[in-house]
JSON list of C-alpha atoms in Angstrom, two decimals:
[
{"chain": "A", "resi": 1, "resn": "MET", "atom": "CA", "xyz": [16.59, 25.89, 2.33]},
{"chain": "A", "resi": 2, "resn": "VAL", "atom": "CA", "xyz": [17.21, 24.44, -1.14]},
{"chain": "A", "resi": 3, "resn": "TYR", "atom": "CA", "xyz": [18.04, 20.78, -1.75]},
{"chain": "A", "resi": 4, "resn": "SER", "atom": "CA", "xyz": [19.49, 18.89, -4.69]},
{"chain": "A", "resi": 5, "resn": "VAL", "atom": "CA", "xyz": [17.78, 15.82, -6.15]},
{"chain": "A", "resi": 6, "resn": "GLY", "atom": "CA", "xyz": [20.18, 13.61, -4.19]},
{"chain": "A", "resi": 7, "resn": "GLU", "atom": "CA", "xyz": [19.61, 15.43, -0.91]},
{"chain": "A", "resi": 8, "resn": "MET", "atom": "CA", "xyz": [15.83, 15.35, -1.23]},
{"chain": "A", "resi": 9, "resn": "ALA", "atom": "CA", "xyz": [15.88, 11.71, -2.31]},
{"chain": "A", "resi": 10, "resn": "LYS", "atom": "CA", "xyz": [17.89, 10.85, 0.80]},
{"chain": "A", "resi": 11, "resn": "GLN", "atom": "CA", "xyz": [15.36, 12.65, 3.03]},
{"chain": "A", "resi": 12, "resn": "LEU", "atom": "CA", "xyz": [12.51, 10.70, 1.43]},
{"chain": "A", "resi": 13, "resn": "GLY", "atom": "CA", "xyz": [14.30, 7.36, 1.39]},
{"chain": "A", "resi": 14, "resn": "VAL", "atom": "CA", "xyz": [14.07, 7.01, -2.40]},
{"chain": "A", "resi": 15, "resn": "THR", "atom": "CA", "xyz": [16.66, 7.06, -5.14]},
{"chain": "A", "resi": 16, "resn": "PRO", "atom": "CA", "xyz": [17.47, 10.23, -7.07]},
{"chain": "A", "resi": 17, "resn": "SER", "atom": "CA", "xyz": [16.37, 8.43, -10.23]},
{"chain": "A", "resi": 18, "resn": "THR", "atom": "CA", "xyz": [12.90, 8.01, -8.67]},
{"chain": "A", "resi": 19, "resn": "LEU", "atom": "CA", "xyz": [12.56, 11.78, -8.30]},
{"chain": "A", "resi": 20, "resn": "ARG", "atom": "CA", "xyz": [13.86, 12.34, -11.81]},
{"chain": "A", "resi": 21, "resn": "TYR", "atom": "CA", "xyz": [11.31, 9.83, -13.11]},
{"chain": "A", "resi": 22, "resn": "TYR", "atom": "CA", "xyz": [8.50, 11.55, -11.21]},
{"chain": "A", "resi": 23, "resn": "ASP", "atom": "CA", "xyz": [9.55, 14.83, -12.76]},
{"chain": "A", "resi": 24, "resn": "LYS", "atom": "CA", "xyz": [9.66, 13.30, -16.23]},
{"chain": "A", "resi": 25, "resn": "GLU", "atom": "CA", "xyz": [6.12, 11.95, -15.68]},
{"chain": "A", "resi": 26, "resn": "GLY", "atom": "CA", "xyz": [4.86, 15.40, -14.69]},
{"chain": "A", "resi": 27, "resn": "LEU", "atom": "CA", "xyz": [4.36, 14.71, -10.98]},
{"chain": "A", "resi": 28, "resn": "LEU", "atom": "CA", "xyz": [6.58, 17.56, -9.82]},
{"chain": "A", "resi": 29, "resn": "PRO", "atom": "CA", "xyz": [5.23, 20.75, -11.40]},
{"chain": "A", "resi": 30, "resn": "PHE", "atom": "CA", "xyz": [5.85, 22.52, -8.08]},
{"chain": "A", "resi": 31, "resn": "VAL", "atom": "CA", "xyz": [9.63, 22.01, -8.22]},
{"chain": "A", "resi": 32, "resn": "SER", "atom": "CA", "xyz": [11.62, 25.03, -9.32]},
{"chain": "A", "resi": 33, "resn": "ARG", "atom": "CA", "xyz": [14.70, 24.93, -11.52]},
{"chain": "A", "resi": 34, "resn": "THR", "atom": "CA", "xyz": [17.79, 27.03, -11.91]},
{"chain": "A", "resi": 35, "resn": "LYS", "atom": "CA", "xyz": [18.42, 28.88, -15.17]},
{"chain": "A", "resi": 36, "resn": "GLY", "atom": "CA", "xyz": [20.56, 25.88, -16.12]},
{"chain": "A", "resi": 37, "resn": "GLY", "atom": "CA", "xyz": [17.61, 23.51, -15.59]},
{"chain": "A", "resi": 38, "resn": "ILE", "atom": "CA", "xyz": [18.79, 21.93, -12.34]},
{"chain": "A", "resi": 39, "resn": "ARG", "atom": "CA", "xyz": [15.96, 20.94, -10.00]},
{"chain": "A", "resi": 40, "resn": "GLN", "atom": "CA", "xyz": [15.84, 22.82, -6.71]},
{"chain": "A", "resi": 41, "resn": "PHE", "atom": "CA", "xyz": [13.73, 21.27, -3.97]},
{"chain": "A", "resi": 42, "resn": "LYS", "atom": "CA", "xyz": [12.47, 23.42, -1.10]},
{"chain": "A", "resi": 43, "resn": "ASP", "atom": "CA", "xyz": [11.28, 22.40, 2.35]},
{"chain": "A", "resi": 44, "resn": "SER", "atom": "CA", "xyz": [7.70, 22.97, 1.18]},
{"chain": "A", "resi": 45, "resn": "ASP", "atom": "CA", "xyz": [8.20, 20.38, -1.61]},
{"chain": "A", "resi": 46, "resn": "TYR", "atom": "CA", "xyz": [8.82, 17.65, 0.98]},
{"chain": "A", "resi": 47, "resn": "GLU", "atom": "CA", "xyz": [5.13, 17.41, 1.91]},
{"chain": "A", "resi": 48, "resn": "TRP", "atom": "CA", "xyz": [4.13, 17.13, -1.74]},
{"chain": "A", "resi": 49, "resn": "LEU", "atom": "CA", "xyz": [6.68, 14.37, -2.24]},
{"chain": "A", "resi": 50, "resn": "GLN", "atom": "CA", "xyz": [5.44, 12.51, 0.82]},
{"chain": "A", "resi": 51, "resn": "VAL", "atom": "CA", "xyz": [1.89, 12.63, -0.53]},
{"chain": "A", "resi": 52, "resn": "ILE", "atom": "CA", "xyz": [3.13, 11.27, -3.87]},
{"chain": "A", "resi": 53, "resn": "GLU", "atom": "CA", "xyz": [4.94, 8.43, -2.09]},
{"chain": "A", "resi": 54, "resn": "CYS", "atom": "CA", "xyz": [1.86, 7.68, 0.03]},
{"chain": "A", "resi": 55, "resn": "LEU", "atom": "CA", "xyz": [-0.44, 7.54, -2.99]},
{"chain": "A", "resi": 56, "resn": "LYS", "atom": "CA", "xyz": [2.06, 5.40, -4.86]},
{"chain": "A", "resi": 57, "resn": "LYS", "atom": "CA", "xyz": [2.19, 2.93, -1.96]},
{"chain": "A", "resi": 58, "resn": "THR", "atom": "CA", "xyz": [-1.58, 2.59, -2.13]},
{"chain": "A", "resi": 59, "resn": "GLY", "atom": "CA", "xyz": [-1.26, 1.33, -5.68]},
{"chain": "A", "resi": 60, "resn": "MET", "atom": "CA", "xyz": [-2.54, 4.48, -7.32]},
{"chain": "A", "resi": 61, "resn": "GLN", "atom": "CA", "xyz": [-1.39, 4.82, -10.90]},
{"chain": "A", "resi": 62, "resn": "LEU", "atom": "CA", "xyz": [1.04, 7.62, -11.72]},
{"chain": "A", "resi": 63, "resn": "LYS", "atom": "CA", "xyz": [-1.44, 9.23, -14.12]},
{"chain": "A", "resi": 64, "resn": "ASP", "atom": "CA", "xyz": [-3.95, 9.50, -11.26]},
{"chain": "A", "resi": 65, "resn": "ILE", "atom": "CA", "xyz": [-1.30, 10.88, -8.90]},
{"chain": "A", "resi": 66, "resn": "LYS", "atom": "CA", "xyz": [-0.42, 13.45, -11.54]},
{"chain": "A", "resi": 67, "resn": "GLN", "atom": "CA", "xyz": [-4.08, 14.40, -11.85]},
{"chain": "A", "resi": 68, "resn": "PHE", "atom": "CA", "xyz": [-4.32, 14.75, -8.06]},
{"chain": "A", "resi": 69, "resn": "ILE", "atom": "CA", "xyz": [-1.24, 17.01, -7.94]},
{"chain": "A", "resi": 70, "resn": "LEU", "atom": "CA", "xyz": [-2.56, 19.17, -10.77]},
{"chain": "A", "resi": 71, "resn": "MET", "atom": "CA", "xyz": [-5.95, 19.47, -9.08]},
{"chain": "A", "resi": 72, "resn": "ALA", "atom": "CA", "xyz": [-4.28, 20.45, -5.81]},
{"chain": "A", "resi": 73, "resn": "MET", "atom": "CA", "xyz": [-2.29, 23.11, -7.60]},
{"chain": "A", "resi": 74, "resn": "ASP", "atom": "CA", "xyz": [-5.52, 24.42, -9.16]},
{"chain": "A", "resi": 75, "resn": "GLY", "atom": "CA", "xyz": [-6.75, 25.26, -5.68]},
{"chain": "A", "resi": 76, "resn": "ASP", "atom": "CA", "xyz": [-10.04, 25.09, -3.85]},
{"chain": "A", "resi": 77, "resn": "ASP", "atom": "CA", "xyz": [-12.20, 24.58, -6.92]},
{"chain": "A", "resi": 78, "resn": "THR", "atom": "CA", "xyz": [-11.02, 20.95, -7.00]},
{"chain": "A", "resi": 79, "resn": "ILE", "atom": "CA", "xyz": [-11.58, 20.01, -3.36]},
{"chain": "A", "resi": 80, "resn": "ASP", "atom": "CA", "xyz": [-14.56, 17.76, -4.17]},
{"chain": "A", "resi": 81, "resn": "GLN", "atom": "CA", "xyz": [-12.67, 15.90, -6.90]},
{"chain": "A", "resi": 82, "resn": "ARG", "atom": "CA", "xyz": [-9.63, 15.41, -4.69]},
{"chain": "A", "resi": 83, "resn": "LEU", "atom": "CA", "xyz": [-11.78, 14.19, -1.82]},
{"chain": "A", "resi": 84, "resn": "GLU", "atom": "CA", "xyz": [-13.53, 11.73, -4.15]},
{"chain": "A", "resi": 85, "resn": "LEU", "atom": "CA", "xyz": [-10.17, 10.42, -5.35]},
{"chain": "A", "resi": 86, "resn": "ILE", "atom": "CA", "xyz": [-8.91, 9.99, -1.77]},
{"chain": "A", "resi": 87, "resn": "ILE", "atom": "CA", "xyz": [-12.11, 8.20, -0.67]},
{"chain": "A", "resi": 88, "resn": "LYS", "atom": "CA", "xyz": [-11.85, 5.85, -3.66]},
{"chain": "A", "resi": 89, "resn": "GLN", "atom": "CA", "xyz": [-8.24, 5.07, -2.79]},
{"chain": "A", "resi": 90, "resn": "GLN", "atom": "CA", "xyz": [-9.12, 4.49, 0.87]},
{"chain": "A", "resi": 91, "resn": "GLN", "atom": "CA", "xyz": [-11.71, 1.92, -0.20]},
{"chain": "A", "resi": 92, "resn": "TYR", "atom": "CA", "xyz": [-9.14, 0.23, -2.41]},
{"chain": "A", "resi": 93, "resn": "VAL", "atom": "CA", "xyz": [-6.59, 0.07, 0.43]},
{"chain": "A", "resi": 94, "resn": "ARG", "atom": "CA", "xyz": [-9.20, -1.24, 2.88]},
{"chain": "A", "resi": 95, "resn": "GLN", "atom": "CA", "xyz": [-9.99, -4.04, 0.42]},
{"chain": "A", "resi": 96, "resn": "GLN", "atom": "CA", "xyz": [-6.29, -4.82, 0.08]},
{"chain": "A", "resi": 97, "resn": "ILE", "atom": "CA", "xyz": [-6.02, -5.00, 3.87]},
{"chain": "A", "resi": 98, "resn": "ALA", "atom": "CA", "xyz": [-9.02, -7.34, 4.06]},
{"chain": "A", "resi": 99, "resn": "ASP", "atom": "CA", "xyz": [-7.51, -9.56, 1.36]},
{"chain": "A", "resi": 100, "resn": "MET", "atom": "CA", "xyz": [-4.17, -9.63, 3.16]},
{"chain": "A", "resi": 101, "resn": "GLN", "atom": "CA", "xyz": [-5.92, -10.43, 6.46]},
{"chain": "A", "resi": 102, "resn": "GLN", "atom": "CA", "xyz": [-7.58, -13.42, 4.80]},
{"chain": "A", "resi": 103, "resn": "THR", "atom": "CA", "xyz": [-4.19, -14.50, 3.48]},
{"chain": "A", "resi": 104, "resn": "LEU", "atom": "CA", "xyz": [-2.67, -14.17, 6.95]},
{"chain": "A", "resi": 105, "resn": "ASP", "atom": "CA", "xyz": [-5.57, -16.15, 8.45]},
{"chain": "A", "resi": 106, "resn": "THR", "atom": "CA", "xyz": [-4.87, -18.94, 5.97]},
{"chain": "A", "resi": 107, "resn": "LEU", "atom": "CA", "xyz": [-1.18, -18.94, 6.84]},
{"chain": "A", "resi": 108, "resn": "ASP", "atom": "CA", "xyz": [-2.01, -19.00, 10.56]},
{"chain": "A", "resi": 109, "resn": "PHE", "atom": "CA", "xyz": [-4.33, -21.96, 10.01]},
{"chain": "A", "resi": 110, "resn": "LYS", "atom": "CA", "xyz": [-1.75, -23.81, 7.92]},
{"chain": "A", "resi": 111, "resn": "ARG", "atom": "CA", "xyz": [0.92, -23.22, 10.53]},
{"chain": "A", "resi": 112, "resn": "TRP", "atom": "CA", "xyz": [-1.36, -24.70, 13.19]},
{"chain": "A", "resi": 113, "resn": "TYR", "atom": "CA", "xyz": [-2.24, -27.55, 10.81]},
{"chain": "A", "resi": 114, "resn": "TYR", "atom": "CA", "xyz": [1.39, -28.51, 10.18]},
{"chain": "A", "resi": 115, "resn": "GLU", "atom": "CA", "xyz": [2.47, -28.03, 13.79]},
{"chain": "A", "resi": 116, "resn": "THR", "atom": "CA", "xyz": [-0.38, -30.37, 14.80]},
{"chain": "A", "resi": 117, "resn": "ALA", "atom": "CA", "xyz": [0.61, -32.82, 12.05]},
{"chain": "A", "resi": 118, "resn": "ARG", "atom": "CA", "xyz": [4.25, -32.76, 13.16]},
{"chain": "A", "resi": 119, "resn": "GLU", "atom": "CA", "xyz": [3.28, -33.50, 16.77]},
{"chain": "A", "resi": 120, "resn": "ALA", "atom": "CA", "xyz": [1.02, -36.36, 15.63]},
{"chain": "A", "resi": 121, "resn": "GLY", "atom": "CA", "xyz": [3.44, -37.63, 13.00]},
{"chain": "A", "resi": 122, "resn": "SER", "atom": "CA", "xyz": [0.84, -37.40, 10.22]},
{"chain": "A", "resi": 123, "resn": "THR", "atom": "CA", "xyz": [-1.24, -34.86, 8.32]},
{"chain": "A", "resi": 124, "resn": "SER", "atom": "CA", "xyz": [-4.20, -37.21, 8.62]},
{"chain": "A", "resi": 125, "resn": "VAL", "atom": "CA", "xyz": [-4.68, -36.10, 12.23]},
{"chain": "A", "resi": 126, "resn": "PRO", "atom": "CA", "xyz": [-5.52, -32.42, 11.62]},
{"chain": "A", "resi": 127, "resn": "ARG", "atom": "CA", "xyz": [-7.16, -33.26, 8.29]},
{"chain": "A", "resi": 128, "resn": "ASN", "atom": "CA", "xyz": [-9.62, -35.65, 9.95]},
{"chain": "A", "resi": 129, "resn": "MET", "atom": "CA", "xyz": [-10.42, -33.47, 12.97]},
{"chain": "A", "resi": 130, "resn": "SER", "atom": "CA", "xyz": [-14.01, -32.40, 13.35]},
{"chain": "A", "resi": 131, "resn": "LEU", "atom": "CA", "xyz": [-14.69, -28.69, 13.33]},
{"chain": "A", "resi": 132, "resn": "GLU", "atom": "CA", "xyz": [-15.23, -28.79, 17.10]},
{"chain": "A", "resi": 133, "resn": "GLU", "atom": "CA", "xyz": [-11.74, -30.28, 17.64]},
{"chain": "A", "resi": 134, "resn": "ILE", "atom": "CA", "xyz": [-10.08, -27.41, 15.79]},
{"chain": "A", "resi": 135, "resn": "PRO", "atom": "CA", "xyz": [-9.22, -24.31, 17.84]},
{"chain": "A", "resi": 136, "resn": "GLU", "atom": "CA", "xyz": [-12.01, -21.77, 17.49]},
{"chain": "A", "resi": 137, "resn": "LYS", "atom": "CA", "xyz": [-9.79, -19.10, 15.94]},
{"chain": "A", "resi": 138, "resn": "TYR", "atom": "CA", "xyz": [-9.10, -21.40, 12.94]},
{"chain": "A", "resi": 139, "resn": "ARG", "atom": "CA", "xyz": [-12.61, -22.74, 12.32]},
{"chain": "A", "resi": 140, "resn": "GLU", "atom": "CA", "xyz": [-13.77, -20.03, 9.93]},
{"chain": "A", "resi": 141, "resn": "THR", "atom": "CA", "xyz": [-10.63, -20.38, 7.87]},
{"chain": "A", "resi": 142, "resn": "ARG", "atom": "CA", "xyz": [-11.02, -24.15, 7.65]},
{"chain": "A", "resi": 143, "resn": "LYS", "atom": "CA", "xyz": [-14.66, -23.70, 6.60]},
{"chain": "A", "resi": 144, "resn": "ARG", "atom": "CA", "xyz": [-13.63, -21.21, 3.94]},
{"chain": "A", "resi": 145, "resn": "LEU", "atom": "CA", "xyz": [-10.87, -23.50, 2.65]},
{"chain": "A", "resi": 146, "resn": "ARG", "atom": "CA", "xyz": [-13.09, -26.57, 2.59]},
{"chain": "A", "resi": 147, "resn": "LYS", "atom": "CA", "xyz": [-16.32, -24.79, 1.64]},
{"chain": "A", "resi": 148, "resn": "GLU", "atom": "CA", "xyz": [-18.11, -26.59, 4.49]}
]
């Protein structure tokens, strides 16, 4: 089946202008066109587009996504380079997740801190608690925040 830019964009959950931009940036060399230059997306293009969206969500730059697509189109001679690129991006995403987990831990601690302060009527209560008085799940975060 053949899809228009609008139809494919709807399937992917992106705007048609996003697909047009990807094409302009050279990310869609696999997309065919009519004699009049109109893009024609096939079912097989959907997987490519999902990979592009995935890589974009990881924070990969468009120039690197383009390189990945071109390597994939070159075939099996580029397997090692593509694998290296994917491993590098996995490491980057894992670091982002770790950073976000630390951010969430801080927010969890601060929520506990202010809920405890509200109950006590003062922030001096949680602020002056010894490490042993703080719930265990928040101790490491407090240590990190206070550099104890």
